[in-house]
XYZ file of N, CA, C and O in Angstrom:
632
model
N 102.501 133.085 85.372
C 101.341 132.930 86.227
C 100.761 131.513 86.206
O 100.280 130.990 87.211
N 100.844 130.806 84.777
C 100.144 129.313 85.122
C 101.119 128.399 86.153
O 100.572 127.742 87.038
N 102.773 128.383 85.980
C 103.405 127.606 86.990
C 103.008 128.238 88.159
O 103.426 127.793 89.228
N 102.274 129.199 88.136
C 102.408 129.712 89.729
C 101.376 129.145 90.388
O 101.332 128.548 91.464
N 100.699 129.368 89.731
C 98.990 128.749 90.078
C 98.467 126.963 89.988
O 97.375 126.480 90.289
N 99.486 126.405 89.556
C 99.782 125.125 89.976
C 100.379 125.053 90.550
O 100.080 124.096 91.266
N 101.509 125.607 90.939
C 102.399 125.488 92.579
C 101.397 125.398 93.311
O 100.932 124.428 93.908
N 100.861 127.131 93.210
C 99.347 127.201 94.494
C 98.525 125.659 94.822
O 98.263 125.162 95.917
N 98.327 125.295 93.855
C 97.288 124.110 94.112
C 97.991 123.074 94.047
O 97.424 122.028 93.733
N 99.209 123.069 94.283
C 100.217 121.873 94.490
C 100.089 121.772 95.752
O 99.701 120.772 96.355
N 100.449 122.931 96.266
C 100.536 122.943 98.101
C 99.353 122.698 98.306
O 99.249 122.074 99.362
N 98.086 122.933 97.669
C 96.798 123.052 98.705
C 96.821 121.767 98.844
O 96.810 121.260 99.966
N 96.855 121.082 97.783
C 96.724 119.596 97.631
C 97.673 118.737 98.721
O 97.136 117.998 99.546
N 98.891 118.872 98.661
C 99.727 118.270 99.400
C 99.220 118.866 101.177
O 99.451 117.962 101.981
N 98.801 119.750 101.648
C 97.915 120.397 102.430
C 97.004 118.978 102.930
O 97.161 118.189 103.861
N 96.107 119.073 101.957
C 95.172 118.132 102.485
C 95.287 116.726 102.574
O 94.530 115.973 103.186
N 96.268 116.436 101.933
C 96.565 114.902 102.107
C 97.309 115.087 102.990
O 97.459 114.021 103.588
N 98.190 116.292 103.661
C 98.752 115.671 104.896
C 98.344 115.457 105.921
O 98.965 115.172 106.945
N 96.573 115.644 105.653
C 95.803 115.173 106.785
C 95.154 113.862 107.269
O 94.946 113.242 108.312
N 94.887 113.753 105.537
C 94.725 111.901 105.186
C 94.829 111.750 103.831
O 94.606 112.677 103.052
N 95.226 110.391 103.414
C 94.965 110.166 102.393
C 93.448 110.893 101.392
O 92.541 111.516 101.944
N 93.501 110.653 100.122
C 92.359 111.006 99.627
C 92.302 110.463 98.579
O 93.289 110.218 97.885
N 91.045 110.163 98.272
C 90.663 109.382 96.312
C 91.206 110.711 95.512
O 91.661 111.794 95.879
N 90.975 110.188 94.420
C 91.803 111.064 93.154
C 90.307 111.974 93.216
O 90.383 113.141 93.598
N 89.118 111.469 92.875
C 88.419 112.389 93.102
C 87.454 112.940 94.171
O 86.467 113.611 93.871
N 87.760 112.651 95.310
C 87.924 113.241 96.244
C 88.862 115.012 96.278
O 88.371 116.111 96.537
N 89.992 114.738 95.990
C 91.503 115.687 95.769
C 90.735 116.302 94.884
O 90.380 117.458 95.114
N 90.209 115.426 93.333
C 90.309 117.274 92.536
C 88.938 117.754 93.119
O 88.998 118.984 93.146
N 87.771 117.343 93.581
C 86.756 117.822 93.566
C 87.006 119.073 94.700
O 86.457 120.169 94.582
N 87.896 118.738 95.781
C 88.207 120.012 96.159
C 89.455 120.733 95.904
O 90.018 121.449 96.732
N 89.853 120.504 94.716
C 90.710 121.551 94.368
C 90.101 122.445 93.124
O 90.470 123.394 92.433
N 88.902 121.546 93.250
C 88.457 122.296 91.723
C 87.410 123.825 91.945
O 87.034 124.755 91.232
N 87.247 123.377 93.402
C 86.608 124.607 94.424
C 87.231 126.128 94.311
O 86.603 127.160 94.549
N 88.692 126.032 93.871
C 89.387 127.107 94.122
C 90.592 127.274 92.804
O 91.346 128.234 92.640
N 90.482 125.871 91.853
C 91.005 126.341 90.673
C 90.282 125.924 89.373
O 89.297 125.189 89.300
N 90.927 126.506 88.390
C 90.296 125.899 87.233
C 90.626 124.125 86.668
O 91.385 123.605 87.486
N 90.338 123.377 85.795
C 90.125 122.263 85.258
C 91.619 122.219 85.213
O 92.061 121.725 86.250
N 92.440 122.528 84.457
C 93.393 122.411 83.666
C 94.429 122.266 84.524
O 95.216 121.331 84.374
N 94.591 123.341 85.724
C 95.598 123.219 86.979
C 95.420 121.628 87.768
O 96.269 120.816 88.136
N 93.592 121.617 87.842
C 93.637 120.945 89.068
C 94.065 119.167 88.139
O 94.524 118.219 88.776
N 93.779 119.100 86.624
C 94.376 117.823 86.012
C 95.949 118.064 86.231
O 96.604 117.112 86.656
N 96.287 118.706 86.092
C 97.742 118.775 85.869
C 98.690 118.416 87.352
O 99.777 117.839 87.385
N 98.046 118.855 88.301
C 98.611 118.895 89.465
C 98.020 117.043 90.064
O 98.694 116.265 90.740
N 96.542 116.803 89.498
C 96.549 115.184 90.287
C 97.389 114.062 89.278
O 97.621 112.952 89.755
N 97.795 114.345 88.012
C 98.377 113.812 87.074
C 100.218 113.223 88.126
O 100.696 112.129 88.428
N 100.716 114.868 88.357
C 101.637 115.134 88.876
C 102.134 113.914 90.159
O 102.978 113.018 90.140
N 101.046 114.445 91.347
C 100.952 113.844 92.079
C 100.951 112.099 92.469
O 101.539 111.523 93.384
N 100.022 111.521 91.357
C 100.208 110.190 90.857
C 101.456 109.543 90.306
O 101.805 108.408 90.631
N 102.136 110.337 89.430
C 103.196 110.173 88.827
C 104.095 109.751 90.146
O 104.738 108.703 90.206
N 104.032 110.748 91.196
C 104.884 110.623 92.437
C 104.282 109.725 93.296
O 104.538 109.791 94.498
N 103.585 108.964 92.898
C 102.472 108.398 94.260
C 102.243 108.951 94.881
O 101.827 108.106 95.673
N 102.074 110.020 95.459
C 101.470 110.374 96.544
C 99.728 110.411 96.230
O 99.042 111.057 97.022
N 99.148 109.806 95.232
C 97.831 109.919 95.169
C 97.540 108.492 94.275
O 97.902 108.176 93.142
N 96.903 107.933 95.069
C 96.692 106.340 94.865
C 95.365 105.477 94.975
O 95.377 104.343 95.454
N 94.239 106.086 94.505
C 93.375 105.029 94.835
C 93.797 103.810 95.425
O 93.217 103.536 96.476
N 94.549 103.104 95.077
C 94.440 101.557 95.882
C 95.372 101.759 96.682
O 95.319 100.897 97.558
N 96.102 102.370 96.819
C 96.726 102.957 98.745
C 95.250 103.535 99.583
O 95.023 103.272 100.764
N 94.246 104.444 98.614
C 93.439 104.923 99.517
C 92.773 103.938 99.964
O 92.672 103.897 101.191
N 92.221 103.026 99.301
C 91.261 101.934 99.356
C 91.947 100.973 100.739
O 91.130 100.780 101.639
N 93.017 100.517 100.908
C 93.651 99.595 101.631
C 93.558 100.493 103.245
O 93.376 99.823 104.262
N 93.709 102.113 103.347
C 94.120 102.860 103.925
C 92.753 103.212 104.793
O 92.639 103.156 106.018
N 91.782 103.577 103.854
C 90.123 103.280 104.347
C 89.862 102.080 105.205
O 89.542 102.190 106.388
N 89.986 101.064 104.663
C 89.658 99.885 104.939
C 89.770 99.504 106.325
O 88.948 99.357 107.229
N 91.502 99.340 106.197
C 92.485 99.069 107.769
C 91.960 99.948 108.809
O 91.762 99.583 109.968
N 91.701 101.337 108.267
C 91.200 102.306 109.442
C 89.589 102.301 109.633
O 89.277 103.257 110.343
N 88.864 101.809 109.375
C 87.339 101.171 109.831
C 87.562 100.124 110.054
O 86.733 99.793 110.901
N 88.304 99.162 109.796
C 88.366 97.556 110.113
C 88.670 98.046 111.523
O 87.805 97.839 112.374
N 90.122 98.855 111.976
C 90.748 99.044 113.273
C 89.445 99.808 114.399
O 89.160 99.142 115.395
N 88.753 101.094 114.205
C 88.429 101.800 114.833
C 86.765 101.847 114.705
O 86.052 102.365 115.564
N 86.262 101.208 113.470
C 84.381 101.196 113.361
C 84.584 99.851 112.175
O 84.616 100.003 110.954
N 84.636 99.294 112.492
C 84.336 97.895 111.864
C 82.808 97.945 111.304
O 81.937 98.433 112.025
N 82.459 97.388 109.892
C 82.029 97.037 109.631
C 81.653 96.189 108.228
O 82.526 95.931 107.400
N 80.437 95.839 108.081
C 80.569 94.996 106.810
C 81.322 95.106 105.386
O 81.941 96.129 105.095
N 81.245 94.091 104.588
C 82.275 94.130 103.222
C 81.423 95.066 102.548
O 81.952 95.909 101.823
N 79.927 95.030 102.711
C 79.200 95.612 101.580
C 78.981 97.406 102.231
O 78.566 98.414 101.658
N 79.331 97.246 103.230
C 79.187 99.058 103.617
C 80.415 99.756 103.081
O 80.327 100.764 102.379
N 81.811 99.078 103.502
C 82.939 99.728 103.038
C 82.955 99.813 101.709
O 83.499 100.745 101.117
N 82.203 98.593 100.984
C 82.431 99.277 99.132
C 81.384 99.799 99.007
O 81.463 100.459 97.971
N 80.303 99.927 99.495
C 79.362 101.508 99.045
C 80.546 102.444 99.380
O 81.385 102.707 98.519
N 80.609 102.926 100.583
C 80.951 103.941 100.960
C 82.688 104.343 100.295
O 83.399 105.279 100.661
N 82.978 103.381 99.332
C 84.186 103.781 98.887
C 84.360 103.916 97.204
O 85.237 103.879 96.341
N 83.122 104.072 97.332
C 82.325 103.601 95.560
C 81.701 105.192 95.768
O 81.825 105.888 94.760
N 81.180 105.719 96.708
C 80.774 107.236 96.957
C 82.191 108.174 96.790
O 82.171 109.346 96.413
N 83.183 107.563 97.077
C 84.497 108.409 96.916
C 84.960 107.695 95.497
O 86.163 107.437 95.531
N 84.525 107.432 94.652
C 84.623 107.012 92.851
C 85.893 106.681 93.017
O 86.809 107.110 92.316
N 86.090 105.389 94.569
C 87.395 104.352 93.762
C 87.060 103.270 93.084
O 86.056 102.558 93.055
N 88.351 103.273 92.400
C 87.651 101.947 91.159
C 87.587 100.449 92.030
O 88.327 100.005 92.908
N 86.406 99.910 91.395
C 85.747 98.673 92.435
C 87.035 98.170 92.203
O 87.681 98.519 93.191
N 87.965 97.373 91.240
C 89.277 96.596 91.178
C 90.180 97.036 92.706
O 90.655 96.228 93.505
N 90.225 98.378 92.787
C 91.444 98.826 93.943
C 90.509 98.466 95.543
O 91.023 98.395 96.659
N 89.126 98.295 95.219
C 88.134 98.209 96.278
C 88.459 97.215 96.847
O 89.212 97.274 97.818
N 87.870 95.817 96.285
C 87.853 94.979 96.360
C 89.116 94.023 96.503
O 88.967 92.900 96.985
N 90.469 94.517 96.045
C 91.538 94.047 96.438
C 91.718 94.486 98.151
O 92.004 93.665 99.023
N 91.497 95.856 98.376
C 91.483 96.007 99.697
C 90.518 94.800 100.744
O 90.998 94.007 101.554
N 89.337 94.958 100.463
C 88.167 94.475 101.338
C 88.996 92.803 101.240
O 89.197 92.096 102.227
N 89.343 92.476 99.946
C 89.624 91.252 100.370
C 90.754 90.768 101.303
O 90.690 89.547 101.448
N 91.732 91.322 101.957
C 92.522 91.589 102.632
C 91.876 91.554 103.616
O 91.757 90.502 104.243
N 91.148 92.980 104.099
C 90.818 92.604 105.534
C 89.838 91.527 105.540
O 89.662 91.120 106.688
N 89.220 90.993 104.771
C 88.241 90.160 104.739
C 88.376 89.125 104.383
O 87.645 88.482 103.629
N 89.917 88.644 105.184
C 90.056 87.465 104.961
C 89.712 86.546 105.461
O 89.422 85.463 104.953
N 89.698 86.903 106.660
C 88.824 85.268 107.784
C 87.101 85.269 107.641
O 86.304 84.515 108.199
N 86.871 86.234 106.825
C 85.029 86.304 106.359
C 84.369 87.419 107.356
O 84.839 88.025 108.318
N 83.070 87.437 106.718
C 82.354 88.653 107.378
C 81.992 88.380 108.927
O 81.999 89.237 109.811
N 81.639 86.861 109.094
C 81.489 86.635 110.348
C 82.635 87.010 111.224
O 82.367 87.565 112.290
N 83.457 86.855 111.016
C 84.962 87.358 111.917
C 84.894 88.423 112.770
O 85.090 88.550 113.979
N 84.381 89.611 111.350
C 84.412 90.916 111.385
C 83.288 91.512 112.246
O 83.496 92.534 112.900
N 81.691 90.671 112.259
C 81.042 91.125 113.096
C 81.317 90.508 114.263
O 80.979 91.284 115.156
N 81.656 89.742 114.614
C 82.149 88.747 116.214
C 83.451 89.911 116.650
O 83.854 89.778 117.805
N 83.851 90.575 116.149
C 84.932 91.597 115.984
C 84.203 92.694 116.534
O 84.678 93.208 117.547
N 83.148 93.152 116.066
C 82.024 94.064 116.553
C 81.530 94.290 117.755
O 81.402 95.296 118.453
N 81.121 92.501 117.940
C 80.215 92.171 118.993
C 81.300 92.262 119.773
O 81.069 93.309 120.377
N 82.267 91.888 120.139
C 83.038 91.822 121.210
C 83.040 93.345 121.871
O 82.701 93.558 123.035
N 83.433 94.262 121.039
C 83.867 95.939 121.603
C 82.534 96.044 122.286
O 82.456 96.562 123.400
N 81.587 95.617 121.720
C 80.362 96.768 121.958
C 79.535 95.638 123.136
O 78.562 96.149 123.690
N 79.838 94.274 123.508
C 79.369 93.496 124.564
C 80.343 94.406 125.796
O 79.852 94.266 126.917
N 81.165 94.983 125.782
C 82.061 95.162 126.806
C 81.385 96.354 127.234
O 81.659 96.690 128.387
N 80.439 97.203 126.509
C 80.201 98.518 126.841
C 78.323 98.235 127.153
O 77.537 99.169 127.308
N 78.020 97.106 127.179
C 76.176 96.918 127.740
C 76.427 95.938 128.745
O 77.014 94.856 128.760
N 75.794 96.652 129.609
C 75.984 95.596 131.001
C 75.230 94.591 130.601
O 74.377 94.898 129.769
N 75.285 93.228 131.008
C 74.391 91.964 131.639
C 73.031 92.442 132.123
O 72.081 91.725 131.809
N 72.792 93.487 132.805
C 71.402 93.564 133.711
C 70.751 94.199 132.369
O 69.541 94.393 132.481
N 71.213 94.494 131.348
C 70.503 95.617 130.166
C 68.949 94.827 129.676
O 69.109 93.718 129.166
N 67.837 95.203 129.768
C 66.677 93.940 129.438
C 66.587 94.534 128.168
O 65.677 94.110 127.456
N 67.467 95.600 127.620
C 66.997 95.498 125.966
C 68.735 95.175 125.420
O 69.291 95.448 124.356
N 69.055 94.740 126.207
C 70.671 93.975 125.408
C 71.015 93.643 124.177
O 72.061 93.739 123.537
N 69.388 93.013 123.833
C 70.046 92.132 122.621
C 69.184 93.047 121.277
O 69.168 92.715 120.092
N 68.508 94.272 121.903
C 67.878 94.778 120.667
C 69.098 96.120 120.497
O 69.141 96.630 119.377
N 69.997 96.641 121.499
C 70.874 97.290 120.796
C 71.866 96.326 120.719
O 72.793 96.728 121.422
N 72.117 95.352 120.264
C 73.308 94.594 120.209
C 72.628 94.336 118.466
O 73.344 94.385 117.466
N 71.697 94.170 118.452
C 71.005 93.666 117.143
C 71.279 94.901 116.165
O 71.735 95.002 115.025
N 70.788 95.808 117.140
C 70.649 97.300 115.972
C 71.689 97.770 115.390
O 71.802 98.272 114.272
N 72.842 97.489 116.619
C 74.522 98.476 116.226
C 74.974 97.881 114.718
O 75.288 98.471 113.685
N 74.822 95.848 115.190
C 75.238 95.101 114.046
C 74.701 95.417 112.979
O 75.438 95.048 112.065
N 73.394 96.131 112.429
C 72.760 95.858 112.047
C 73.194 97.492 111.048
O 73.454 97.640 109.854
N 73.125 98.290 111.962
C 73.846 99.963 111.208
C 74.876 99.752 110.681
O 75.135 100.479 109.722
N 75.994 98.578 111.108
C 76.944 98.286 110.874
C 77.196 97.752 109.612
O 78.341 97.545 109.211
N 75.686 97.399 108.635
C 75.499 96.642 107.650
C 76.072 95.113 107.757
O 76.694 94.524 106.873
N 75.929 94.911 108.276
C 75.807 93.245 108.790
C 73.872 92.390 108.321
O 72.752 92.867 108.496
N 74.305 91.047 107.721
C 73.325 91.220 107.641
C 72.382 90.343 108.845
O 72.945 89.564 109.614
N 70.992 90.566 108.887
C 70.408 89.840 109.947
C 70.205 88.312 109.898
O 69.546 88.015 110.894
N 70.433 87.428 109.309
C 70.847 86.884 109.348
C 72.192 86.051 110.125
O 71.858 85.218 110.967
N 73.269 86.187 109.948
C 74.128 86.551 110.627
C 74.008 86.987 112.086
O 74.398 86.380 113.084
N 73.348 88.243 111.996
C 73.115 88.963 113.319
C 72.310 88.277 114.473
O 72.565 88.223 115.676
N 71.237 87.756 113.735
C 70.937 87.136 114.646
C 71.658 85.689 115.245
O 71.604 85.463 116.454
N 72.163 84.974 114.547
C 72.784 83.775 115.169
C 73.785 84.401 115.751
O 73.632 84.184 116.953
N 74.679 85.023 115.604
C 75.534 85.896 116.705
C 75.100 86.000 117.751
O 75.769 85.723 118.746
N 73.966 86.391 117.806
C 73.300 87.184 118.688
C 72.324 86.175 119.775
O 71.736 86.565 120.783
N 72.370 84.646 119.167
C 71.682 83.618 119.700
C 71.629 83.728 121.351
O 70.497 83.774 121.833
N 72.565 83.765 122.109
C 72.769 83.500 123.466
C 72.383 84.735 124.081
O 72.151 84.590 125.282
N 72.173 86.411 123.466
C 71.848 87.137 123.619
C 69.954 87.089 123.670
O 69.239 87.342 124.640
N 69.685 86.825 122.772
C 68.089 86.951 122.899
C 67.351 86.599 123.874
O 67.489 85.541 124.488
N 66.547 87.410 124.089
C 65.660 87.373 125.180
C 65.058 85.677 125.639
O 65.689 84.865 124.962
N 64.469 85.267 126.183
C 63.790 84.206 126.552
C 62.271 84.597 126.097
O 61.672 85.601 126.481
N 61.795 83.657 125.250
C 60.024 83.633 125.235
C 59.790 82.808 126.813
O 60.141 81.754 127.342
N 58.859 84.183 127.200
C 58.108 83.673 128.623
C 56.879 83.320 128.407
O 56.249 84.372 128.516
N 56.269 82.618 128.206
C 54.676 82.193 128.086
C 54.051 82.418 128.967
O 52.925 82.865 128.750
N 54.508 82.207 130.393
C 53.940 81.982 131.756
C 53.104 83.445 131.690
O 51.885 83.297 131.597
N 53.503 84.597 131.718
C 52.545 85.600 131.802
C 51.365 85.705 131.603
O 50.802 86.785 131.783
């Protein structure tokens, strides 16, 4: 019954990564939903051994796929990959990769997708152009000099 019941949670496991990658604890925290301690070490032990479970594959794998499809800052992707308890070393080798031409790159990378989708006539243009960058964890700084040719005009005349 114990080989059996690590088979079981062999497949669940291999299951869910064939949907995406996953952190190591990511994987056991939901395998631990449906087995005990001892299976679910034994089976991410396993798995590693085989690579198929890699923090710094996940980390690189995260990265490329928000860099490609929701871009945003260096410091959002390592929160948000520091919430999935990868180790900052596998983090930060990733981020530095995509973050090689610098953060400015990455938001001018931003600004481009999201200028294509606010018309010219928009009179609040540059306050959702400010805000997206800005959810995006970008900092304002930055955002705003990006954003220079965007900002409104001070009208005094009124």
């Amino acid at each position: 019954p114990v080989t059996g019941k690590v088979e079981k949670a062999r497949k669940n496991a291999l299951r869910l990564l064939h949907f995406r990658p996953r952190s190591v604890w990511e994987l056991s925290t939901r395998l631990r939903q449906k087995f005990d301690e001892e299976t679910c070490r034994t089976v991410i032990q396993e798995l590693q051994a085989e690579r198929l479970l890699d923090d710094g594959a996940f980390a690189k794998f995260w990265v490329e796929n928000r860099v490609q499809f929701a871009p945003a800052s260096k410091g959002m992707l390592l929160r948000e990959l520091l919430a999935k308890r990868v180790e900052r070393r596998a983090i930060e080798g990733a981020l530095n990769r995509a973050f090689s031409e610098g953060e400015r790159a990455m938001a001018e990378k931003c600004l481009t997708a999201r200028r294509k989708r606010i018309t010219v006539k928009d009179p609040k243009r540059y306050q959702k152009l400010y805000s997206f960058l800005r959810r995006r964890g970008f900092a304002h700084e930055l955002v705003t000099e990006l954003l220079e040719n965007d900002a409104p005009a001070n009208d005094d005349s009124q």
